[in-house]
mmCIF file of C-alpha atoms and ligand atoms in Angstrom:
data_model
loop_
_atom_site.group_PDB
_atom_site.id
_atom_site.type_symbol
_atom_site.label_atom_id
_atom_site.label_comp_id
_atom_site.label_asym_id
_atom_site.label_seq_id
_atom_site.Cartn_x
_atom_site.Cartn_y
_atom_site.Cartn_z
ATOM 1 C CA MET A 935 12.878 -10.090 -8.073
ATOM 2 C CA ALA A 936 16.044 -8.767 -8.248
ATOM 3 C CA THR A 937 16.838 -6.547 -6.146
ATOM 4 C CA TYR A 938 19.898 -6.389 -4.114
ATOM 5 C CA ALA A 939 21.954 -9.604 -4.972
ATOM 6 C CA GLU A 940 22.712 -12.744 -2.417
ATOM 7 C CA GLU A 941 25.690 -11.499 -0.249
ATOM 8 C CA GLU A 942 28.072 -14.615 -0.473
ATOM 9 C CA SER A 943 29.680 -16.341 2.190
ATOM 10 C CA GLY A 944 32.929 -16.372 3.332
ATOM 11 C CA PRO A 945 34.642 -19.135 2.266
ATOM 12 C CA ASP A 946 34.941 -20.326 5.552
ATOM 13 C CA GLU A 947 31.744 -19.000 7.297
ATOM 14 C CA ILE A 948 29.165 -21.500 8.165
ATOM 15 C CA ASP A 949 25.820 -20.755 5.548
ATOM 16 C CA ASN A 950 22.976 -21.661 8.189
ATOM 17 C CA PHE A 951 20.492 -18.924 6.361
ATOM 18 C CA LYS A 952 20.483 -20.249 3.336
ATOM 19 C CA PRO A 953 18.534 -23.680 3.479
ATOM 20 C CA ILE A 954 15.935 -21.945 5.540
ATOM 21 C CA PHE A 955 15.816 -19.474 2.623
ATOM 22 C CA LYS A 956 15.360 -22.125 -0.001
ATOM 23 C CA LYS A 957 12.567 -24.315 2.190
ATOM 24 C CA TYR A 958 10.402 -21.356 2.282
ATOM 25 C CA LYS A 959 10.701 -20.668 -1.664
ATOM 26 C CA ARG A 960 10.971 -23.556 -2.684
ATOM 27 C CA ARG A 961 7.576 -24.710 -4.868
ATOM 28 C CA ASP A 962 7.780 -27.948 -6.005
ATOM 29 C CA ARG A 963 6.695 -29.123 -2.369
ATOM 30 C CA PRO A 964 3.799 -28.421 0.539
ATOM 31 C CA LEU A 965 5.293 -25.637 2.678
ATOM 32 C CA ASP A 966 5.245 -26.226 5.615
ATOM 33 C CA VAL A 967 4.493 -22.225 8.296
ATOM 34 C CA SER A 968 4.756 -24.394 12.016
ATOM 35 C CA ASP A 969 7.327 -22.699 12.282
ATOM 36 C CA VAL A 970 6.767 -19.276 10.964
ATOM 37 C CA ILE A 971 6.444 -16.920 14.117
ATOM 38 C CA ASP A 972 2.134 -15.644 13.597
ATOM 39 C CA PHE A 973 1.011 -13.092 15.468
ATOM 40 C CA ASP A 974 -2.564 -13.428 13.610
ATOM 41 C CA LYS A 975 -2.937 -17.245 14.679
ATOM 42 C CA GLY A 976 -0.693 -16.690 17.740
ATOM 43 C CA ASN A 977 1.771 -19.700 17.034
ATOM 44 C CA ASN A 978 5.232 -19.516 17.827
ATOM 45 C CA LEU A 979 4.846 -16.574 20.244
ATOM 46 C CA ASP A 980 7.272 -18.461 22.400
ATOM 47 C CA LYS A 981 10.024 -17.138 20.364
ATOM 48 C CA VAL A 982 9.154 -13.226 20.991
ATOM 49 C CA GLU A 983 8.414 -11.253 23.903
ATOM 50 C CA LYS A 984 6.305 -8.167 24.809
ATOM 51 C CA PHE A 985 8.280 -4.794 24.197
ATOM 52 C CA LYS A 986 7.520 -1.801 25.809
ATOM 53 C CA LEU A 987 6.530 1.736 23.618
ATOM 54 C CA GLU A 988 7.134 4.830 24.790
ATOM 55 C CA ASP A 989 3.834 7.002 24.684
ATOM 56 C CA THR A 990 5.168 10.366 23.631
ATOM 57 C CA GLY A 991 2.073 11.863 23.662
ATOM 58 C CA GLN A 992 2.638 13.322 19.942
ATOM 59 C CA SER A 993 -0.729 14.031 18.595
ATOM 60 C CA LEU A 994 -2.426 11.458 16.864
ATOM 61 C CA LEU A 995 -1.126 10.923 13.172
ATOM 62 C CA THR A 996 -4.126 9.870 10.890
ATOM 63 C CA GLY A 997 -5.066 6.887 10.396
ATOM 64 C CA LEU A 998 -3.379 4.920 12.948
ATOM 65 C CA LYS A 999 -4.478 3.709 16.321
ATOM 66 C CA PRO A 1000 -3.203 5.615 19.916
ATOM 67 C CA VAL A 1001 0.301 4.275 20.499
ATOM 68 C CA CYS A 1002 -1.430 2.931 23.483
ATOM 69 C CA GLU A 1003 -3.025 0.483 21.830
ATOM 70 C CA TRP A 1004 0.067 -0.859 19.482
ATOM 71 C CA LYS A 1005 0.566 -4.346 20.155
ATOM 72 C CA ALA A 1006 4.700 -4.756 20.233
ATOM 73 C CA TYR A 1007 6.866 -7.419 20.360
ATOM 74 C CA CYS A 1008 10.696 -8.278 20.033
ATOM 75 C CA LEU A 1009 12.715 -11.165 19.594
ATOM 76 C CA LYS A 1010 14.137 -13.334 22.138
ATOM 77 C CA SER A 1011 16.843 -14.386 20.376
ATOM 78 C CA ASN A 1012 17.770 -10.638 19.365
ATOM 79 C CA PRO A 1013 15.806 -7.873 21.149
ATOM 80 C CA GLY A 1014 16.719 -5.177 18.285
ATOM 81 C CA PHE A 1015 14.487 -7.088 16.037
ATOM 82 C CA LEU A 1016 10.948 -5.695 16.339
ATOM 83 C CA PHE A 1017 7.138 -6.393 15.044
ATOM 84 C CA ILE A 1018 3.849 -3.770 15.904
ATOM 85 C CA VAL A 1019 1.269 -5.817 14.751
ATOM 86 C CA ASN A 1020 -0.912 -3.860 12.203
ATOM 87 C CA PRO A 1021 -1.725 -0.568 13.803
ATOM 88 C CA PHE A 1022 -3.710 1.252 11.798
ATOM 89 C CA ASP A 1023 -7.193 2.160 11.990
ATOM 90 C CA ASN A 1024 -9.430 -0.220 9.199
ATOM 91 C CA GLY A 1025 -9.175 1.448 6.098
ATOM 92 C CA TYR A 1026 -6.683 3.523 5.913
ATOM 93 C CA GLN A 1027 -4.542 1.123 4.697
ATOM 94 C CA ARG A 1028 -5.840 2.858 1.333
ATOM 95 C CA TYR A 1029 -4.245 5.540 1.551
ATOM 96 C CA TRP A 1030 -0.262 4.119 1.996
ATOM 97 C CA VAL A 1031 -1.286 2.044 -0.984
ATOM 98 C CA SER A 1032 -2.474 4.653 -2.828
ATOM 99 C CA ARG A 1033 0.262 7.191 -2.574
ATOM 100 C CA CYS A 1034 2.883 3.795 -3.686
ATOM 101 C CA VAL A 1035 0.846 3.337 -6.204
ATOM 102 C CA LYS A 1036 0.537 6.341 -8.141
ATOM 103 C CA ASP A 1037 2.776 8.920 -6.683
ATOM 104 C CA TYR A 1038 5.484 7.835 -4.980
ATOM 105 C CA PRO A 1039 7.059 5.969 -8.317
ATOM 106 C CA CYS A 1040 7.203 8.941 -10.079
ATOM 107 C CA ARG A 1041 9.759 11.554 -10.824
ATOM 108 C CA PRO A 1042 12.285 12.572 -9.493
ATOM 109 C CA ASN A 1043 11.901 9.278 -7.655
ATOM 110 C CA VAL A 1044 14.567 6.565 -9.257
ATOM 111 C CA ARG A 1045 12.530 3.478 -10.002
ATOM 112 C CA ASN A 1046 13.693 -0.192 -12.192
ATOM 113 C CA LEU A 1047 12.114 1.493 -15.059
ATOM 114 C CA ASP A 1048 14.339 3.789 -15.847
ATOM 115 C CA ALA A 1049 17.202 1.395 -16.421
ATOM 116 C CA TYR A 1050 15.960 -0.837 -19.227
ATOM 117 C CA MET A 1051 13.328 1.440 -21.053
ATOM 118 C CA ASP A 1052 12.722 5.427 -21.282
ATOM 119 C CA VAL A 1053 9.179 6.212 -19.005
ATOM 120 C CA GLY A 1054 9.933 9.784 -19.170
ATOM 121 C CA ASP A 1055 7.393 11.319 -17.236
ATOM 122 C CA VAL A 1056 4.322 10.066 -17.190
ATOM 123 C CA ASN A 1057 2.361 8.678 -14.049
ATOM 124 C CA ILE A 1058 2.974 4.823 -14.237
ATOM 125 C CA TRP A 1059 -0.306 3.799 -12.028
ATOM 126 C CA ASP A 1060 -2.336 6.099 -15.100
ATOM 127 C CA THR A 1061 -0.334 4.627 -18.128
ATOM 128 C CA ALA A 1062 -1.206 1.312 -16.594
ATOM 129 C CA ILE A 1063 -4.946 1.706 -16.483
ATOM 130 C CA SER A 1064 -4.688 3.752 -19.862
ATOM 131 C CA THR A 1065 -3.532 0.606 -21.374
ATOM 132 C CA HIS A 1066 -4.336 -2.623 -19.099
ATOM 133 C CA LYS A 1067 -7.680 -1.383 -17.620
ATOM 134 C CA ASP A 1068 -9.046 -5.024 -18.167
ATOM 135 C CA ASP A 1069 -6.308 -6.150 -16.781
ATOM 136 C CA ILE A 1070 -3.991 -4.573 -14.564
ATOM 137 C CA THR A 1071 -2.464 -7.632 -13.598
ATOM 138 C CA ASP A 1072 -1.816 -8.968 -17.175
ATOM 139 C CA LYS A 1073 2.401 -8.951 -16.711
ATOM 140 C CA GLU A 1074 2.550 -6.414 -19.571
ATOM 141 C CA SER A 1075 1.150 -3.742 -17.811
ATOM 142 C CA LEU A 1076 3.375 -1.518 -16.594
ATOM 143 C CA MET A 1077 2.559 -1.520 -12.934
ATOM 144 C CA MET A 1078 3.352 -4.943 -12.681
ATOM 145 C CA LYS A 1079 6.648 -4.139 -14.047
ATOM 146 C CA LEU A 1080 8.030 -1.417 -11.108
ATOM 147 C CA ARG A 1081 10.037 -3.441 -8.935
ATOM 148 C CA TRP A 1082 11.253 -0.736 -6.504
ATOM 149 C CA VAL A 1083 11.584 3.332 -6.098
ATOM 150 C CA THR A 1084 13.846 4.731 -4.359
ATOM 151 C CA MET A 1085 13.375 8.501 -2.561
ATOM 152 C CA GLY A 1086 15.626 10.676 -0.268
ATOM 153 C CA TYR A 1087 18.914 9.653 -1.032
ATOM 154 C CA HIS A 1088 19.122 7.102 -3.267
ATOM 155 C CA TYR A 1089 20.249 3.906 -2.636
ATOM 156 C CA HIS A 1090 22.416 2.470 -5.749
ATOM 157 C CA TRP A 1091 22.071 -1.242 -5.928
ATOM 158 C CA GLY A 1092 25.362 -1.834 -7.902
ATOM 159 C CA THR A 1093 27.634 0.073 -6.049
ATOM 160 C CA LYS A 1094 25.944 -0.340 -2.669
ATOM 161 C CA LYS A 1095 26.377 3.006 -1.729
ATOM 162 C CA TYR A 1096 24.328 6.643 -1.475
ATOM 163 C CA TYR A 1097 25.486 9.580 -3.143
ATOM 164 C CA LYS A 1098 25.240 12.994 -1.399
ATOM 165 C CA ASP A 1099 23.912 14.382 -5.051
ATOM 166 C CA SER A 1100 21.864 11.791 -5.731
ATOM 167 C CA LYS A 1101 18.467 12.834 -4.331
ATOM 168 C CA ALA A 1102 15.112 13.184 -4.411
ATOM 169 C CA PRO A 1103 12.488 15.159 -1.174
ATOM 170 C CA PHE A 1104 11.996 13.008 1.060
ATOM 171 C CA GLN A 1105 7.967 12.716 1.274
ATOM 172 C CA GLU A 1106 6.734 14.713 4.246
ATOM 173 C CA ASP A 1107 3.923 12.399 5.274
ATOM 174 C CA MET A 1108 6.254 9.520 4.999
ATOM 175 C CA SER A 1109 8.479 11.419 6.689
ATOM 176 C CA ARG A 1110 6.038 11.901 9.665
ATOM 177 C CA LEU A 1111 5.064 8.655 10.404
ATOM 178 C CA GLY A 1112 8.291 7.138 9.680
ATOM 179 C CA ARG A 1113 9.062 9.479 12.440
ATOM 180 C CA TYR A 1114 5.634 9.372 14.554
ATOM 181 C CA VAL A 1115 7.011 4.750 14.739
ATOM 182 C CA ALA A 1116 10.511 5.693 15.761
ATOM 183 C CA SER A 1117 9.162 8.066 18.490
ATOM 184 C CA ALA A 1118 7.350 5.596 19.794
ATOM 185 C CA ILE A 1119 10.101 2.482 20.012
ATOM 186 C CA GLY A 1120 12.106 5.321 21.591
ATOM 187 C CA TYR A 1121 14.137 6.831 18.581
ATOM 188 C CA PRO A 1122 12.782 10.657 19.235
ATOM 189 C CA LYS A 1123 15.294 12.165 16.786
ATOM 190 C CA PHE A 1124 15.474 9.503 13.739
ATOM 191 C CA SER A 1125 15.264 11.726 10.967
ATOM 192 C CA PRO A 1126 14.033 9.758 7.663
ATOM 193 C CA GLU A 1127 16.724 10.615 4.991
ATOM 194 C CA ALA A 1128 16.254 7.570 2.440
ATOM 195 C CA ALA A 1129 13.681 4.849 1.810
ATOM 196 C CA VAL A 1130 13.770 1.847 -0.500
ATOM 197 C CA LEU A 1131 10.028 0.884 -1.967
ATOM 198 C CA ASN A 1132 9.261 -2.832 -3.097
ATOM 199 C CA TYR A 1133 6.946 -3.983 -5.002
ATOM 200 C CA TYR A 1134 6.446 -7.592 -5.047
ATOM 201 C CA HIS A 1135 4.372 -9.957 -6.987
ATOM 202 C CA LEU A 1136 3.060 -13.765 -5.613
ATOM 203 C CA ASP A 1137 6.584 -15.506 -7.607
ATOM 204 C CA SER A 1138 8.697 -13.009 -5.742
ATOM 205 C CA SER A 1139 11.111 -12.981 -3.607
ATOM 206 C CA LEU A 1140 14.304 -11.225 -1.894
ATOM 207 C CA SER A 1141 16.907 -12.652 -1.201
ATOM 208 C CA GLY A 1142 19.347 -12.848 2.010
ATOM 209 C CA HIS A 1143 21.407 -9.223 2.331
ATOM 210 C CA THR A 1144 22.637 -6.609 5.243
ATOM 211 C CA ASP A 1145 21.603 -3.123 4.963
ATOM 212 C CA HIS A 1146 24.490 -1.396 6.371
ATOM 213 C CA SER A 1147 24.862 1.025 3.770
ATOM 214 C CA GLU A 1148 23.733 3.901 5.659
ATOM 215 C CA PHE A 1149 26.116 5.690 7.056
ATOM 216 C CA ASP A 1150 24.355 5.857 11.437
ATOM 217 C CA HIS A 1151 23.493 2.122 12.343
ATOM 218 C CA SER A 1152 22.418 3.548 15.594
ATOM 219 C CA ALA A 1153 19.552 4.344 13.505
ATOM 220 C CA PRO A 1154 16.727 1.725 13.419
ATOM 221 C CA LEU A 1155 15.864 0.678 9.549
ATOM 222 C CA ILE A 1156 12.062 0.845 9.816
ATOM 223 C CA SER A 1157 9.839 -1.135 7.204
ATOM 224 C CA PHE A 1158 5.776 -1.152 6.686
ATOM 225 C CA SER A 1159 4.309 -3.843 4.891
ATOM 226 C CA PHE A 1160 1.141 -3.918 2.666
ATOM 227 C CA GLY A 1161 -0.820 -5.992 0.787
ATOM 228 C CA GLN A 1162 0.145 -9.798 0.682
ATOM 229 C CA ASP A 1163 2.265 -11.465 3.451
ATOM 230 C CA ALA A 1164 5.407 -12.428 3.441
ATOM 231 C CA ILE A 1165 7.474 -14.707 5.215
ATOM 232 C CA PHE A 1166 10.682 -12.521 6.310
ATOM 233 C CA LEU A 1167 13.635 -13.871 7.621
ATOM 234 C CA ILE A 1168 15.470 -12.158 10.155
ATOM 235 C CA GLY A 1169 19.610 -13.693 10.790
ATOM 236 C CA GLY A 1170 22.415 -13.053 12.657
ATOM 237 C CA GLU A 1171 25.213 -10.565 11.528
ATOM 238 C CA THR A 1172 26.883 -13.300 9.498
ATOM 239 C CA LYS A 1173 25.416 -16.210 7.681
ATOM 240 C CA GLU A 1174 25.942 -19.077 10.640
ATOM 241 C CA THR A 1175 22.966 -17.742 12.395
ATOM 242 C CA GLU A 1176 20.126 -19.613 11.425
ATOM 243 C CA PRO A 1177 17.184 -16.752 10.923
ATOM 244 C CA SER A 1178 13.920 -17.284 12.427
ATOM 245 C CA ALA A 1179 11.070 -16.677 10.610
ATOM 246 C CA VAL A 1180 8.059 -14.657 10.761
ATOM 247 C CA PHE A 1181 4.933 -13.560 9.046
ATOM 248 C CA LEU A 1182 4.375 -10.038 8.024
ATOM 249 C CA ARG A 1183 1.089 -9.018 6.530
ATOM 250 C CA SER A 1184 -1.319 -5.786 5.436
ATOM 251 C CA GLY A 1185 -0.096 -3.500 8.131
ATOM 252 C CA ASP A 1186 2.218 -5.081 10.021
ATOM 253 C CA ILE A 1187 5.339 -2.893 10.603
ATOM 254 C CA CYS A 1188 9.192 -4.205 11.855
ATOM 255 C CA VAL A 1189 12.152 -2.510 12.866
ATOM 256 C CA MET A 1190 16.204 -3.749 12.548
ATOM 257 C CA SER A 1191 17.812 -1.757 15.581
ATOM 258 C CA ALA A 1192 20.260 -2.212 17.665
ATOM 259 C CA SER A 1193 21.172 -5.623 18.042
ATOM 260 C CA ALA A 1194 19.267 -6.443 14.796
ATOM 261 C CA ARG A 1195 20.288 -3.687 12.791
ATOM 262 C CA LEU A 1196 23.087 -5.305 10.615
ATOM 263 C CA VAL A 1197 21.689 -8.548 10.649
ATOM 264 C CA TYR A 1198 20.978 -10.684 7.436
ATOM 265 C CA HIS A 1199 17.578 -11.052 6.458
ATOM 266 C CA ALA A 1200 14.770 -11.857 3.034
ATOM 267 C CA VAL A 1201 11.395 -12.773 2.012
ATOM 268 C CA PRO A 1202 11.472 -16.253 0.898
ATOM 269 C CA ARG A 1203 7.899 -16.310 -0.241
ATOM 270 C CA ILE A 1204 5.197 -14.499 -0.495
ATOM 271 C CA MET A 1205 1.727 -15.716 -0.094
ATOM 272 C CA GLU A 1206 -1.496 -14.193 -1.060
ATOM 273 C CA THR A 1207 -4.153 -13.279 2.752
ATOM 274 C CA ASP A 1208 -6.750 -14.187 3.750
ATOM 275 C CA PRO A 1209 -9.128 -12.270 1.808
ATOM 276 C CA GLN A 1210 -11.342 -11.803 4.660
ATOM 277 C CA ARG A 1211 -8.507 -10.329 6.741
ATOM 278 C CA ASN A 1212 -7.584 -7.723 4.011
ATOM 279 C CA HIS A 1213 -10.871 -6.581 3.705
ATOM 280 C CA ARG A 1214 -10.680 -5.754 6.933
ATOM 281 C CA CYS A 1215 -8.277 -3.680 6.611
ATOM 282 C CA PHE A 1216 -9.359 -1.753 4.063
ATOM 283 C CA ASP A 1217 -13.019 -1.486 4.739
ATOM 284 C CA LEU A 1218 -13.921 1.994 4.833
ATOM 285 C CA SER A 1219 -16.979 1.706 7.124
ATOM 286 C CA ASP A 1220 -15.784 2.467 10.652
ATOM 287 C CA ILE A 1221 -14.565 5.733 8.708
ATOM 288 C CA LYS A 1222 -16.052 9.614 9.278
ATOM 289 C CA LEU A 1223 -15.866 11.460 5.853
ATOM 290 C CA ASP A 1224 -15.414 14.955 7.369
ATOM 291 C CA SER A 1225 -12.979 16.075 9.722
ATOM 292 C CA GLU A 1226 -15.386 17.650 12.327
ATOM 293 C CA SER A 1227 -16.731 14.218 14.084
ATOM 294 C CA CYS A 1228 -12.600 13.228 14.152
ATOM 295 C CA THR A 1229 -12.702 12.166 18.078
ATOM 296 C CA SER A 1230 -8.814 12.885 18.533
ATOM 297 C CA ALA A 1231 -8.573 16.251 20.393
ATOM 298 C CA SER A 1232 -5.442 17.221 18.826
ATOM 299 C CA CYS A 1233 -6.012 15.812 15.705
ATOM 300 C CA ASP A 1234 -4.826 18.217 12.623
ATOM 301 C CA SER A 1235 -8.147 18.888 10.690
ATOM 302 C CA ALA A 1236 -5.932 19.885 7.153
ATOM 303 C CA ALA A 1237 -4.287 16.686 7.365
ATOM 304 C CA HIS A 1238 -7.338 14.479 7.887
ATOM 305 C CA ARG A 1239 -9.216 15.871 5.790
ATOM 306 C CA HIS A 1240 -7.030 15.657 2.985
ATOM 307 C CA VAL A 1241 -5.905 11.090 4.218
ATOM 308 C CA VAL A 1242 -10.043 10.557 4.354
ATOM 309 C CA GLU A 1243 -10.226 12.614 0.363
ATOM 310 C CA ARG A 1244 -8.173 10.304 -0.699
ATOM 311 C CA LEU A 1245 -9.437 6.992 0.771
ATOM 312 C CA HIS A 1246 -12.589 7.561 -1.210
ATOM 313 C CA SER A 1247 -11.017 7.682 -4.739
ATOM 314 C CA ASN A 1248 -12.495 5.845 -7.192
ATOM 315 C CA ASP A 1249 -9.720 3.805 -8.841
ATOM 316 C CA TRP A 1250 -9.785 1.131 -5.116
ATOM 317 C CA ASP A 1251 -10.873 -1.486 -7.523
ATOM 318 C CA LEU A 1252 -8.153 -1.227 -9.859
ATOM 319 C CA MET A 1253 -5.621 -0.683 -7.244
ATOM 320 C CA SER A 1254 -7.613 -3.861 -4.915
ATOM 321 C CA LYS A 1255 -7.007 -5.850 -8.326
ATOM 322 C CA TYR A 1256 -3.206 -4.989 -8.372
ATOM 323 C CA LEU A 1257 -2.777 -5.828 -4.246
ATOM 324 C CA SER A 1258 -4.457 -8.682 -4.698
ATOM 325 C CA GLN A 1259 -0.840 -9.998 -6.860
ATOM 326 C CA THR A 1260 1.123 -7.593 -5.104
ATOM 327 C CA ARG A 1261 2.888 -6.723 -1.963
ATOM 328 C CA ILE A 1262 4.529 -3.356 -1.138
ATOM 329 C CA ASN A 1263 6.930 -3.105 1.460
ATOM 330 C CA PHE A 1264 8.558 0.499 2.717
ATOM 331 C CA ASN A 1265 11.284 0.656 4.709
ATOM 332 C CA ILE A 1266 12.589 4.028 6.049
ATOM 333 C CA ARG A 1267 16.655 5.087 6.690
ATOM 334 C CA GLN A 1268 18.261 7.359 8.529
ATOM 335 C CA VAL A 1269 21.772 7.332 6.526
ATOM 336 C CA LEU A 1270 23.505 10.403 8.081
ATOM 337 C CA VAL A 1271 25.174 10.626 11.222
ATOM 338 C CA PRO A 1272 23.390 14.389 13.003
ATOM 339 C CA ASP A 1273 24.930 17.576 12.829
ATOM 340 C CA ARG A 1274 28.185 15.458 10.760
ATOM 341 C CA GLU A 1275 27.901 16.307 6.576
ATOM 342 C CA PHE A 1276 28.059 13.966 4.388
ATOM 343 C CA PRO A 1277 31.077 11.402 4.053
ATOM 344 C CA ALA A 1278 33.507 12.019 1.273
ATOM 345 C CA GLU A 1279 34.149 10.058 -1.554
ATOM 346 C CA THR A 1280 36.885 7.167 -0.234
HETATM 347 O O1 LIG B 1788 10.045 -6.489 1.955
HETATM 348 C C1 LIG B 1788 10.649 -6.509 2.935
HETATM 349 O O2 LIG B 1788 10.205 -7.090 3.853
HETATM 350 C C2 LIG B 1788 12.099 -6.306 2.986
HETATM 351 C C3 LIG B 1788 12.920 -5.299 2.794
HETATM 352 C C4 LIG B 1788 14.421 -5.043 2.323
HETATM 353 O O3 LIG B 1788 14.871 -5.921 3.201
HETATM 354 C C5 LIG B 1788 15.032 -3.862 2.262
HETATM 355 O O4 LIG B 1788 14.745 -3.253 1.288
HETATM 356 O O5 LIG B 1788 16.075 -3.992 2.215
HETATM 357 FE FE1 LIG B 1789 17.004 -5.000 3.854
#
């Protein structure tokens, strides 16, 4: 997966990042995950400590558990790296997966496909299912060629910059989700202005890089995972720091904030998840069909109904097939310093 070009180390810089990246990426020997922090299995939890969330008393966002039930941790070696164990109610991740496959890849958002083929205004999901209904995971299907989408201010991979006039509207639902999580971790003024969506397959990886192109580094970068598992590496501000490895599974949220905002990170490995775990994540049996039965008094019933309707969409079988070979990540960024103009090009 070629999104970020690997950032070269300086001539004298000791690189302790790459050997660990390679250790998890290589497929010529059995994978040793004994050092990987694993919140599901309870492995290596001595490397983390509990992180205290702010229960802001905001009305519940459809499909998320109340903040008081979330389990959040930070890395002891870098307390700015936060990890929230899947806070979604069973079934509701279908909503985000469906948005990521059916809607966010539409124009005016920018897709990797735009650079090398003219896909025009067609819906990528609809085209893929019309040409590859029997095997959406065929490597020739448009969905399997989709690798990234940018929205809000578009991140330009070549120059590693954002531009004042290069932007698409930031989708309201993702903005609400980003702001909700940001408030819970102590950033109530966070303003989602750009998102990068990554679509990985089982042989994909993302090499070590930092995300420093945003103008406000005091705002966190909030990242969501859906579908197959990933091993995520989180290092330091130079490659000299040995990275820690952590499993990211469907529904998990991680955050790079404060002392971890500008650190090197990577995804050396995508792995097939335990099918039973994801079956539970995507199971609809707990979901009340009508908004009247929503238990939260403060729940916005129109928004709730809209989400629940989507959960029952009849192409979930195809989506689930696609997701069995895919990990979807979206990460939400604030680009601008509050109350300041977009800086002039230098
Ligand atoms: O897929 C991930 O978890 C990380 C993605 C990432 O680092 C990025 O898009 O900058
Ligand atoms: Fe990144």
